[in-house]
N, CA, C and O atoms as a DFTB+ gen file, in Angstrom:
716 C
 N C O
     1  1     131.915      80.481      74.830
     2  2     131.001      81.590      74.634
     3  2     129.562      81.166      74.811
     4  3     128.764      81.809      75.492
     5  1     129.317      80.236      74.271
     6  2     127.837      79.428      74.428
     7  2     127.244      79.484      75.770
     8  3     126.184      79.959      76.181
     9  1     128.463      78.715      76.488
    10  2     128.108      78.757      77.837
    11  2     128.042      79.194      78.763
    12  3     127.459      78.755      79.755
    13  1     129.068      80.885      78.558
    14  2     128.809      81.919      79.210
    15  2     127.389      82.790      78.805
    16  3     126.715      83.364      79.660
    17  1     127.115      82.783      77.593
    18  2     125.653      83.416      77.132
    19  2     124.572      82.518      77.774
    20  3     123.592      83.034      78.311
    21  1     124.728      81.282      77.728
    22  2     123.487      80.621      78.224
    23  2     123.404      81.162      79.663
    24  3     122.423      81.820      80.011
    25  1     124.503      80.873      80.572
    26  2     124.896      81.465      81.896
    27  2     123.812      82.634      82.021
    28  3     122.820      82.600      82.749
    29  1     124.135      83.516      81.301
    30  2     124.152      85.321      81.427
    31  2     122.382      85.071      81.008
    32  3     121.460      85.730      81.489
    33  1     122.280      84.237      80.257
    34  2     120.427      84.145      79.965
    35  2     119.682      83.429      80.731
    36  3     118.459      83.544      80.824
    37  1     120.285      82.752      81.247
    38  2     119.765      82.142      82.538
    39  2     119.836      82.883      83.817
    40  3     118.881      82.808      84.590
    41  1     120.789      83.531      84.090
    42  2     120.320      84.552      85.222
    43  2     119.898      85.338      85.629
    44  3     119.433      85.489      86.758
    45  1     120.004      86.323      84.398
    46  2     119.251      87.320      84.343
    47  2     117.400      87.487      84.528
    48  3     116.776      88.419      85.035
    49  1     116.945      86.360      83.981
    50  2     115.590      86.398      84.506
    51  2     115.494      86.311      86.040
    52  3     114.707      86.978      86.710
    53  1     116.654      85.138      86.679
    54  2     116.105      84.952      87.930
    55  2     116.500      85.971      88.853
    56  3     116.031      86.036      89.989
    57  1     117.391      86.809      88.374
    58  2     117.817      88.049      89.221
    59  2     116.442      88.981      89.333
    60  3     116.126      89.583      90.360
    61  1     115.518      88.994      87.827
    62  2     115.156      90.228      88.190
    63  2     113.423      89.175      88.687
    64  3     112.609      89.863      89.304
    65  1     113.137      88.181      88.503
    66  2     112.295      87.627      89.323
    67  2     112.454      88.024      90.789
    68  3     111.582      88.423      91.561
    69  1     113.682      87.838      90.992
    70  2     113.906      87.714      92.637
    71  2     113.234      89.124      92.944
    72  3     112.332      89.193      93.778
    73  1     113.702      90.285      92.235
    74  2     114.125      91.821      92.317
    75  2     112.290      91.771      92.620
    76  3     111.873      92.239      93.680
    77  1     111.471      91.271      91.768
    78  2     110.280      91.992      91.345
    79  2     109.320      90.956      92.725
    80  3     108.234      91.333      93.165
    81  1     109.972      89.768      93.157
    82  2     109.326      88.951      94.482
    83  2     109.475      89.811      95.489
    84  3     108.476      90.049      96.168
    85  1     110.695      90.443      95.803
    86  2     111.238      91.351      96.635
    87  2     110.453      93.006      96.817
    88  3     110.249      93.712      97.804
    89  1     110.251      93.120      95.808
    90  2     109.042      94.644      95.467
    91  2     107.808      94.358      95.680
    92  3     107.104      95.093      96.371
    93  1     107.344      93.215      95.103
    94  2     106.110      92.619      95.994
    95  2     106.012      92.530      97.182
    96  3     105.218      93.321      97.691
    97  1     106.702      91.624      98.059
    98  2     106.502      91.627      99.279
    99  2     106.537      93.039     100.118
   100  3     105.699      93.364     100.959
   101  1     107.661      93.796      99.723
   102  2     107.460      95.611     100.423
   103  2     106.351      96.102      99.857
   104  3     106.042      97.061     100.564
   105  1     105.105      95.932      98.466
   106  2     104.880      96.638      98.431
   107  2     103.479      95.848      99.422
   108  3     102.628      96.564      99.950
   109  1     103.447      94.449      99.529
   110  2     101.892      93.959     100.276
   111  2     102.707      94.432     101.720
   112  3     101.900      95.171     102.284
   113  1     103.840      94.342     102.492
   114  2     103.962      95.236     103.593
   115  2     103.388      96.293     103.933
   116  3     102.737      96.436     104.968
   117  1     103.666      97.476     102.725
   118  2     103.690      98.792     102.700
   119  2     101.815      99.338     102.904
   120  3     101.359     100.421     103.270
   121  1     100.905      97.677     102.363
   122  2      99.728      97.793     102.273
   123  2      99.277      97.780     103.676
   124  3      98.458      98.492     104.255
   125  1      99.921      96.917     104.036
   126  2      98.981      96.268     105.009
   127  2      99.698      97.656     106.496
   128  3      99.078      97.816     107.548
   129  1     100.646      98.211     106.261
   130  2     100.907      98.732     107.681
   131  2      99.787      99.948     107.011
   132  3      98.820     100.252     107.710
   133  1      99.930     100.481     105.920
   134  2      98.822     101.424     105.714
   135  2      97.358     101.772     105.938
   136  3      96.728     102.829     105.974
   137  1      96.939      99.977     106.129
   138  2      95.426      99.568     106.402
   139  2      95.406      99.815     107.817
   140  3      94.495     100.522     108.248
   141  1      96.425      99.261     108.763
   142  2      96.260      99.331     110.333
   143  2      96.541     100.586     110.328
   144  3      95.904     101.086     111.256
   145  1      97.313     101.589     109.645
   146  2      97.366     102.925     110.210
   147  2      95.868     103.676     110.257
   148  3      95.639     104.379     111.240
   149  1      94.708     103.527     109.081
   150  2      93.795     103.674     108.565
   151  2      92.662     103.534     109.833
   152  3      92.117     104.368     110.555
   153  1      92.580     101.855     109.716
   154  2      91.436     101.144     110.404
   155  2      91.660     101.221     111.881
   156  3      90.634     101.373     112.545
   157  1      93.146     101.122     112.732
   158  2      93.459     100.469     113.815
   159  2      92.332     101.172     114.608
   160  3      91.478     100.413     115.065
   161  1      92.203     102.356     114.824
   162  2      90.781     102.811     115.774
   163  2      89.631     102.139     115.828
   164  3      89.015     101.531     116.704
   165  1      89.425     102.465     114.315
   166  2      88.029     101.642     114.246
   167  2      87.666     100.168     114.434
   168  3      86.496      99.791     114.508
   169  1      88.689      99.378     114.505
   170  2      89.053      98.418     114.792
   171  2      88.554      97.793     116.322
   172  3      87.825      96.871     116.690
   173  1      89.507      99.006     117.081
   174  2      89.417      98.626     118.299
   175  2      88.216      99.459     118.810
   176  3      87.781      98.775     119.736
   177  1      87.480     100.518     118.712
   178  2      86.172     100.509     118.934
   179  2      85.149      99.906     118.254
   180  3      84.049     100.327     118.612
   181  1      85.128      99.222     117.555
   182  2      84.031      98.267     116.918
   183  2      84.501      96.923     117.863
   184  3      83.650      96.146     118.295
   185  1      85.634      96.784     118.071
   186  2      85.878      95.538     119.106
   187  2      85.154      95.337     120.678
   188  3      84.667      94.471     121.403
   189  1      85.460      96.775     120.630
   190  2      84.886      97.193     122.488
   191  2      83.412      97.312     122.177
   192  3      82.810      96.812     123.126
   193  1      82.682      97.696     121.388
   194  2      81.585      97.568     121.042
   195  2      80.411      96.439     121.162
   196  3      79.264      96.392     121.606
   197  1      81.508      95.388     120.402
   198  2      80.799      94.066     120.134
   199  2      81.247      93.061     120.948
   200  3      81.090      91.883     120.626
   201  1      81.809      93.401     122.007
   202  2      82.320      92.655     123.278
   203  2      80.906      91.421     123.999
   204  3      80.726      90.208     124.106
   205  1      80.377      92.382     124.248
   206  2      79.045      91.089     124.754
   207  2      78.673      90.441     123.824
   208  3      78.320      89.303     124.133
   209  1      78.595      90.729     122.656
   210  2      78.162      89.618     121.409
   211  2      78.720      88.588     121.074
   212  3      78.025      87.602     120.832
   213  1      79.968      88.533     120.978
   214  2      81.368      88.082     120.875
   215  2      81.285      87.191     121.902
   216  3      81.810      86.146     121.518
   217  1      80.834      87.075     123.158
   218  2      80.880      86.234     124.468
   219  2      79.583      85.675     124.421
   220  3      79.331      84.782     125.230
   221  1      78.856      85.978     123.752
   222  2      77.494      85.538     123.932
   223  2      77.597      84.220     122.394
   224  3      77.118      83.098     122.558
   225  1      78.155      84.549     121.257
   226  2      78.013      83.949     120.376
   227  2      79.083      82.737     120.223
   228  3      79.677      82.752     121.301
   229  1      79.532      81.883     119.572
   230  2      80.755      80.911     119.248
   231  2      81.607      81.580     118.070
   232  3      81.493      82.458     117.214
   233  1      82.412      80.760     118.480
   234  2      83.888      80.936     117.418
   235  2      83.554      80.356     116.327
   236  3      82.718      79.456     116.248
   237  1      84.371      80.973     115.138
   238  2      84.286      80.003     113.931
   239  2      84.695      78.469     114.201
   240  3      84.438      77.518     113.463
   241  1      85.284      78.447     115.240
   242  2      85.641      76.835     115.123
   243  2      84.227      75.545     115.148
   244  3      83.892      74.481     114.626
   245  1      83.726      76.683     116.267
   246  2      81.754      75.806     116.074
   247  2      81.441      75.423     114.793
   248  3      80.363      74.836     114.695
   249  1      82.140      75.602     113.668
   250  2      82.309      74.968     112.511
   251  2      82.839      73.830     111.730
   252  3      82.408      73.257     110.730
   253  1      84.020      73.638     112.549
   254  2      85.155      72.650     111.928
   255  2      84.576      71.355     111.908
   256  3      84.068      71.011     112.975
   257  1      84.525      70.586     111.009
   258  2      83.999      69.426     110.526
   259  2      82.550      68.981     110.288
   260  3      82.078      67.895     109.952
   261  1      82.061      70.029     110.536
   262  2      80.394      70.254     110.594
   263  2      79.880      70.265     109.120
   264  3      78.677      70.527     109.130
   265  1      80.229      70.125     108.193
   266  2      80.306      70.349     107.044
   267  2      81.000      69.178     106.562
   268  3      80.647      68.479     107.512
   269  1      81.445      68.677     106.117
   270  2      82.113      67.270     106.200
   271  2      81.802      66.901     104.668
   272  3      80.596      66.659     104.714
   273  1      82.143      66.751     103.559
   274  2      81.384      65.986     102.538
   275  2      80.385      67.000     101.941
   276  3      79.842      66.674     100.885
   277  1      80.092      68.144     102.471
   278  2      78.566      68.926     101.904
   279  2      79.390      69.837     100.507
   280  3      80.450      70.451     100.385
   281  1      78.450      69.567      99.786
   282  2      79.042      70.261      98.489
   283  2      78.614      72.386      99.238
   284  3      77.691      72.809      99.933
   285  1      79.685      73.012      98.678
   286  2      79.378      74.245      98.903
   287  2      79.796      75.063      97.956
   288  3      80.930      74.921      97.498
   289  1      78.675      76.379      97.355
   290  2      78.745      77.299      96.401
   291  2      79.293      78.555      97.375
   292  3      78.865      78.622      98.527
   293  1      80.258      79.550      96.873
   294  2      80.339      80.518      97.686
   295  2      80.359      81.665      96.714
   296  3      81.183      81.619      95.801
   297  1      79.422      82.838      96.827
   298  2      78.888      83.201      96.443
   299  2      79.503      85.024      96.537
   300  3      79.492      85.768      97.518
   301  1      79.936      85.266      95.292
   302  2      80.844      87.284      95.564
   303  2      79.312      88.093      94.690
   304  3      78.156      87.719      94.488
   305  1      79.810      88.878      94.485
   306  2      78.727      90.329      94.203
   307  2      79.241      90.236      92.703
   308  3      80.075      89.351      92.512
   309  1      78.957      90.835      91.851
   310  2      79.506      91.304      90.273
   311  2      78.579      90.516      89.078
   312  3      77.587      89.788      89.133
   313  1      79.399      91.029      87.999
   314  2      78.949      90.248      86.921
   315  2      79.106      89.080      86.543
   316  3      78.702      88.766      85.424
   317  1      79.578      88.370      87.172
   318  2      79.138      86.899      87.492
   319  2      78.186      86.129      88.265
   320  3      77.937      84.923      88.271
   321  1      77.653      87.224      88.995
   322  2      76.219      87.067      90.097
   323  2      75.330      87.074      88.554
   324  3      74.925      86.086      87.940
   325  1      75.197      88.449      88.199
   326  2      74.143      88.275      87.420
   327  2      73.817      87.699      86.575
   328  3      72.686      87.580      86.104
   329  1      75.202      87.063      86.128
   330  2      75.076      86.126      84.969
   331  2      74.276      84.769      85.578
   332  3      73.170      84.575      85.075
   333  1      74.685      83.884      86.530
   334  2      74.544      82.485      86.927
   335  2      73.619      83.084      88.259
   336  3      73.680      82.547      89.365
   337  1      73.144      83.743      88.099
   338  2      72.249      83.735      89.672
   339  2      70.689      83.289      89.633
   340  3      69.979      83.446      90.626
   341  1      70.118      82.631      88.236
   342  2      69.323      81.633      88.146
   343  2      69.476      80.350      88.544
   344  3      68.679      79.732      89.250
   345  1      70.901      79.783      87.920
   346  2      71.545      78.712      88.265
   347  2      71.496      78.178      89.711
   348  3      71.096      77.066      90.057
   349  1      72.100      79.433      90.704
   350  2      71.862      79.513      91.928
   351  2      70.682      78.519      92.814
   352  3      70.679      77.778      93.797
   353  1      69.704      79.035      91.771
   354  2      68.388      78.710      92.403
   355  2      68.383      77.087      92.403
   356  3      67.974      76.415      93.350
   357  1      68.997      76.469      90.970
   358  2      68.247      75.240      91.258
   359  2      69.954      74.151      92.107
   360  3      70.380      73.064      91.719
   361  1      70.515      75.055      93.315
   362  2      71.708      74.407      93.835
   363  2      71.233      74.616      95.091
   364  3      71.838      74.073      96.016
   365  1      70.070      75.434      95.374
   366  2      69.514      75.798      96.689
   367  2      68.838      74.228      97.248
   368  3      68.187      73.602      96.412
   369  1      68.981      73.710      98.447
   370  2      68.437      72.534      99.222
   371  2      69.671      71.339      98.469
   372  3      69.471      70.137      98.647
   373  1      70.796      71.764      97.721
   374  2      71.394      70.752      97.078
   375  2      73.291      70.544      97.858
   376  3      74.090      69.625      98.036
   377  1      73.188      72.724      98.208
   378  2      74.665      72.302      98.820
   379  2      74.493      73.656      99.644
   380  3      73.489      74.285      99.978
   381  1      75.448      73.801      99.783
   382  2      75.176      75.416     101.485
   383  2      75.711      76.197     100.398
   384  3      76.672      75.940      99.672
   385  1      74.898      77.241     100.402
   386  2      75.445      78.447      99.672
   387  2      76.207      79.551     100.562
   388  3      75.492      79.999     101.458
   389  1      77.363      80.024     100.511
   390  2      77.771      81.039     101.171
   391  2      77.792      82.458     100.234
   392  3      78.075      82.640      99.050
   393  1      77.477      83.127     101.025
   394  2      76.899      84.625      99.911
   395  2      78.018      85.329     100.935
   396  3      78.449      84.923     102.015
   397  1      78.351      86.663     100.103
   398  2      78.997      87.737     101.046
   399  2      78.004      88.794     101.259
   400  3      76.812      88.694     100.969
   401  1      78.449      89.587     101.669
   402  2      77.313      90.726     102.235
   403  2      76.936      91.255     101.067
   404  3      75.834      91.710     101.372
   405  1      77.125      91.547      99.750
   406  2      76.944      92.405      98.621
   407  2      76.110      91.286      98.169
   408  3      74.899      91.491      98.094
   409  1      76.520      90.273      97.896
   410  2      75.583      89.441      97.402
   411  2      74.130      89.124      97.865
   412  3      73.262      88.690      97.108
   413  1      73.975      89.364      99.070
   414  2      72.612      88.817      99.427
   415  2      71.551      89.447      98.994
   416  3      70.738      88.742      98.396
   417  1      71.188      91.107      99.170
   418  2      69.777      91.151      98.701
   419  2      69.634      90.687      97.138
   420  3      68.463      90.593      96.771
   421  1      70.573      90.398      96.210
   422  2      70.329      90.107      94.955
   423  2      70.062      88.577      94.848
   424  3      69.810      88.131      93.728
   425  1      70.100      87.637      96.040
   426  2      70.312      86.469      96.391
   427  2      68.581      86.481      96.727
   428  3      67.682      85.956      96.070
   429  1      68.501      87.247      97.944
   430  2      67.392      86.937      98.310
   431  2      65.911      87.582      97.514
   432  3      64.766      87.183      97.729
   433  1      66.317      88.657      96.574
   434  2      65.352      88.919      95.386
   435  2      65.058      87.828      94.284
   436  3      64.123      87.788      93.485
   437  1      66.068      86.991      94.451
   438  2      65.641      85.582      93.371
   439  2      65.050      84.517      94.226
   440  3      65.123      83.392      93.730
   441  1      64.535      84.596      95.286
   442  2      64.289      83.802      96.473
   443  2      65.509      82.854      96.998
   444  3      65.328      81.908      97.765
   445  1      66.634      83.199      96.535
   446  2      67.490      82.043      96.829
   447  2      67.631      82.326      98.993
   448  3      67.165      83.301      99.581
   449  1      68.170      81.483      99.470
   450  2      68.619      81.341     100.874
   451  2      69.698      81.131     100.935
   452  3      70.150      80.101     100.434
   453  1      70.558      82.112     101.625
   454  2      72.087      81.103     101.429
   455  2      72.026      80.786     102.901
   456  3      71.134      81.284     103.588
   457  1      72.917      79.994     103.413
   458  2      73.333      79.298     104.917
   459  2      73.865      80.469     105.558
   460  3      73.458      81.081     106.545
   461  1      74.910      80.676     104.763
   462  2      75.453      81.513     105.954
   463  2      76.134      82.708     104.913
   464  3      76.222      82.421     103.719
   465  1      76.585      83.975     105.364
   466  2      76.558      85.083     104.892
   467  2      77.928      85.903     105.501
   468  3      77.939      86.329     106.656
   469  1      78.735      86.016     104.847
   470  2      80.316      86.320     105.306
   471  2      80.136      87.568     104.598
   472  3      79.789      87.983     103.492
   473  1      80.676      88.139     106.155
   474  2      81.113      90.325     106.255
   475  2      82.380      90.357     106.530
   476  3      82.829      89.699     107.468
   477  1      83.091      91.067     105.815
   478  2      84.363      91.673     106.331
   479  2      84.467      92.449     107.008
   480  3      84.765      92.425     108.202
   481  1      84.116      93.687     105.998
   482  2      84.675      95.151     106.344
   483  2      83.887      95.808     107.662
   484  3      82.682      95.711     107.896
   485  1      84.734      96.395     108.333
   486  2      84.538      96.944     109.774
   487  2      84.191      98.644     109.803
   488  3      84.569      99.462     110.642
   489  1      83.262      98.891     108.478
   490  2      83.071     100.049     108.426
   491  2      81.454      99.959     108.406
   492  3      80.924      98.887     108.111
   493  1      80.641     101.151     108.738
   494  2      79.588     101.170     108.757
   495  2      78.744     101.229     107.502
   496  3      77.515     101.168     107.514
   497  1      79.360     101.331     106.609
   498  2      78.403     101.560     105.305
   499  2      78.273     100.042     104.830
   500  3      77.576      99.753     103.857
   501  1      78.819      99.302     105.398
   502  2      78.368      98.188     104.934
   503  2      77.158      97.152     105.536
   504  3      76.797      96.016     105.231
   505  1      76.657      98.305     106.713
   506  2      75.386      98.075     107.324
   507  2      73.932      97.758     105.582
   508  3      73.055      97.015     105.140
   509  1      74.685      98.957     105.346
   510  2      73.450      98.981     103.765
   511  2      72.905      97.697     102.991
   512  3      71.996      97.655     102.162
   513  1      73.861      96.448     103.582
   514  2      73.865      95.286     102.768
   515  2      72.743      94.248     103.530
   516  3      72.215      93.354     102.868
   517  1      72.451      94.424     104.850
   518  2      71.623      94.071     105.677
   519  2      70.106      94.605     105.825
   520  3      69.119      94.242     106.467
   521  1      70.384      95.579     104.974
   522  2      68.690      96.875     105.512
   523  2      67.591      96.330     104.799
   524  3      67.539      95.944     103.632
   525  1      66.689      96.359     105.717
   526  2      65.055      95.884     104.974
   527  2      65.466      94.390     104.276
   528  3      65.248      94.168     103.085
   529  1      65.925      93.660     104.945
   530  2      65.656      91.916     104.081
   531  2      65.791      91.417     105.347
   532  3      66.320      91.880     106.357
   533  1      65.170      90.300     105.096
   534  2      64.914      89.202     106.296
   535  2      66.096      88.529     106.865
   536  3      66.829      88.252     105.916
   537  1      66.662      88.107     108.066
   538  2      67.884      87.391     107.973
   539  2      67.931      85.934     108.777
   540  3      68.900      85.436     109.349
   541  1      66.535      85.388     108.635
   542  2      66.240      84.760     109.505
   543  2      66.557      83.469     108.996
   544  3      66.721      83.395     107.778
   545  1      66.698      82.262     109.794
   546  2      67.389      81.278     108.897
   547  2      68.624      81.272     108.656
   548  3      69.014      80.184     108.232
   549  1      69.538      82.191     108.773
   550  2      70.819      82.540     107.946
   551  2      71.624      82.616     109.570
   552  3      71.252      82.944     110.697
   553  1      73.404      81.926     108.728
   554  2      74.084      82.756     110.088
   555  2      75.005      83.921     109.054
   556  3      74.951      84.223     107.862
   557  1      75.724      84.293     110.058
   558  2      76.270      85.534     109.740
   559  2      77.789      85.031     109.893
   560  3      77.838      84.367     110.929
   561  1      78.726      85.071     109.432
   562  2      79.844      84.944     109.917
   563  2      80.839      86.158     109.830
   564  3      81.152      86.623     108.734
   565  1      81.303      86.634     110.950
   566  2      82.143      88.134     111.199
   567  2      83.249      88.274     111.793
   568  3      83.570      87.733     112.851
   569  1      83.917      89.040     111.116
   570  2      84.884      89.122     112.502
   571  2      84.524      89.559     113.865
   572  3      83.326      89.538     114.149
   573  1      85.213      89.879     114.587
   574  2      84.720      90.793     116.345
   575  2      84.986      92.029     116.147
   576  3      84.868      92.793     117.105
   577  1      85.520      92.672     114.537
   578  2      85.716      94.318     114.677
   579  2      84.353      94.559     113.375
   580  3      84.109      95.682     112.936
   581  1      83.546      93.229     112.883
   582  2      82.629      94.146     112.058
   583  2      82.059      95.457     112.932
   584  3      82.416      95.823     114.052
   585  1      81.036      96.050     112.030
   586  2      80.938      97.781     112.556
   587  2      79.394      96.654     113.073
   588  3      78.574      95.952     112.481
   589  1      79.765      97.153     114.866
   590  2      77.983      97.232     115.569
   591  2      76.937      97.141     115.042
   592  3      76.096      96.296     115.349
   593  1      76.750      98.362     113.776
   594  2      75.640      98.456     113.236
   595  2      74.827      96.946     112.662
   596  3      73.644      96.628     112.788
   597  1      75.964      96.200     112.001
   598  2      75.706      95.144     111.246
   599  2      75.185      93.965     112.506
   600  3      74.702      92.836     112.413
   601  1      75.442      94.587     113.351
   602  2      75.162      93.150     114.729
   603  2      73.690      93.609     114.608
   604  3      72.889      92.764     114.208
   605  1      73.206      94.933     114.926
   606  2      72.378      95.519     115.408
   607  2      70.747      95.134     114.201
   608  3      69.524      95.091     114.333
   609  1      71.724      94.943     113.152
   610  2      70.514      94.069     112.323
   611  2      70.359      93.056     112.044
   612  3      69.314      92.990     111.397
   613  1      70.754      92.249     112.137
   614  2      71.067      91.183     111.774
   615  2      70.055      90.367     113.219
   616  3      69.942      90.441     114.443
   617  1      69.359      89.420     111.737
   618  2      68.190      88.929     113.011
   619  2      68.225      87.226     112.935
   620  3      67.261      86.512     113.212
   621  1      69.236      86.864     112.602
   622  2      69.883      85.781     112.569
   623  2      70.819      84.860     113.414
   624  3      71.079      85.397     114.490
   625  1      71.469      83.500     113.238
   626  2      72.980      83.545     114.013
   627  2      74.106      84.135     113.952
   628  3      74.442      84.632     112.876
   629  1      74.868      84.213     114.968
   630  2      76.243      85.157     114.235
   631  2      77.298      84.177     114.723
   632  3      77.082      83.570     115.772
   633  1      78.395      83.980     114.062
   634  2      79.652      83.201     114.628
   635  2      80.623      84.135     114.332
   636  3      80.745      84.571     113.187
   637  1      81.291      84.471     115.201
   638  2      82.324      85.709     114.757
   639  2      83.898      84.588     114.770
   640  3      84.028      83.472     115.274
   641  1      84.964      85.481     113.966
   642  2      86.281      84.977     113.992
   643  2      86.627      86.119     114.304
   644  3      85.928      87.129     114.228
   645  1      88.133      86.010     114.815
   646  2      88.866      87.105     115.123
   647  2      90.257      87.447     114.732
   648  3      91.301      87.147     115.311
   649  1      90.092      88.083     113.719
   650  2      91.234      88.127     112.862
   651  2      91.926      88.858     113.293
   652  3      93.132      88.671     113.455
   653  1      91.240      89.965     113.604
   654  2      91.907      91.445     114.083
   655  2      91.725      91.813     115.498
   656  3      90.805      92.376     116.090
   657  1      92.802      91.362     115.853
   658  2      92.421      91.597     117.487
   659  2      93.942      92.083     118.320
   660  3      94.908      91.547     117.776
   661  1      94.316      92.954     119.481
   662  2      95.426      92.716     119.882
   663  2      95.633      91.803     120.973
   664  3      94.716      91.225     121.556
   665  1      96.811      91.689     121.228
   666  2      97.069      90.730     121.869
   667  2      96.325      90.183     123.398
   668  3      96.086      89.083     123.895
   669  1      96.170      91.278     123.707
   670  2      95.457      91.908     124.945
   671  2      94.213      91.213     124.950
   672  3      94.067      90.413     125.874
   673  1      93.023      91.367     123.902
   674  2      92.095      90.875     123.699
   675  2      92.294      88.994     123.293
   676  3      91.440      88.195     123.677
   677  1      93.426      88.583     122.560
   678  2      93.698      87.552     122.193
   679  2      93.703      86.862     123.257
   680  3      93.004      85.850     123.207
   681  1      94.469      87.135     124.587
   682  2      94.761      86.283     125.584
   683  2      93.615      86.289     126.332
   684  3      93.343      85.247     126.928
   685  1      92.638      87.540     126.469
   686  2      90.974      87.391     126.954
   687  2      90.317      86.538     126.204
   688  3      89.901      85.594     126.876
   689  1      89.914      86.447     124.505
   690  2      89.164      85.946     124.149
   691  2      89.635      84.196     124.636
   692  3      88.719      83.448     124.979
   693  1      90.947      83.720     124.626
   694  2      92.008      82.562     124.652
   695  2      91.177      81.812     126.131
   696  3      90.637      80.708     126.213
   697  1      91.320      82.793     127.087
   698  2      91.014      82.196     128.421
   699  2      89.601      81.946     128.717
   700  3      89.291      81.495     129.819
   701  1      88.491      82.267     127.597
   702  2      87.438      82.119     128.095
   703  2      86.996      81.214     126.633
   704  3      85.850      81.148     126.188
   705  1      88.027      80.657     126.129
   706  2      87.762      79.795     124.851
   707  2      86.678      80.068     124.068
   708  3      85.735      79.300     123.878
   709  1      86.867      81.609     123.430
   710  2      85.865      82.137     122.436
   711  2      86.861      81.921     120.976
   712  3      86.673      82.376     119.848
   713  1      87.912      81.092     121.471
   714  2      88.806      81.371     119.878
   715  2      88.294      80.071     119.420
   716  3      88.582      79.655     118.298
């Protein structure tokens, strides 16, 4: 009896672990085909958009080992900005700060500089995070579907990655070694 109860208590968790790994994965599926149903347009006209930029600028790889040993802060938006964003200041000239787009004008109102400045989202309202501040000094790092607008201000470097791309474009960007 012992050892059928231990049995029966021992499996039962891993059955319903499995059950609840299994609901996870359909439900980050269920996310992600929902996002391309959403974005896929905008996607691919913000792609066709930023086509000459994209050829004109380098790949994230213009990165790889360039950095080597450098201590780096990377830097989100929230109440943890406001808490330590004095702190900030005295790490500036000490290690590369990476800020995201929400973070910077609150970055650059404390005079801080970050290196470089990572955008995701491929929608235009996130132009707002760029408006009226300087971007000089700074690179930008983007994908090839951020929204135009954000190219269009941005008075800085840009290194784009390409996360979101179809295949079509993959084997263009591939042959002219922008990946």
């Amino acid at each position: 009896d012992k050892h059928v109860t231990g049995v029966q208590t021992c499996a039962l968790p891993i059955y319903f672990v499995t059950l609840f790994l299994m609901n996870e994965e359909r439900h980050i599926q269920e996310v992600k085909s929902a996002t391309s149903l959403r974005f896929n347009d905008l996607w691919q006209q913000n792609f066709q958009a930023n086509r000459n930029a994209i050829q004109k600028n380098p790949g994230v790889v213009a990165l790889a080992r360039k950095f080597k040993e450098v201590p780096a802060i990377i830097v989100g938006a929230g109440p943890s900005l406001d808490k330590n964003i004095n702190l900030l200041g005295r790490a500036q000239g000490h290690s590369m700060i990476l800020a995201s787009d929400a973070s910077l004008k609150p970055l650059l109102l404390q005079g801080i500089i970050p290196s470089m400045v990572i955008s995701l989202d491929p929608q235009e309202e996130i132009a707002k995070f760029f408006q009226g501040v300087s971007h000089r000094g700074m690179t930008l790092i983007a994908p090839s579907i951020i929204h135009p607008r954000v190219l269009d201000l941005w008075e800085g470097n840009v290194i784009f990655f390409h996360k979101h791309r179809s295949e079509e474009h993959t084997s263009e960007l591939q042959s002219r070694a922008y990946l």
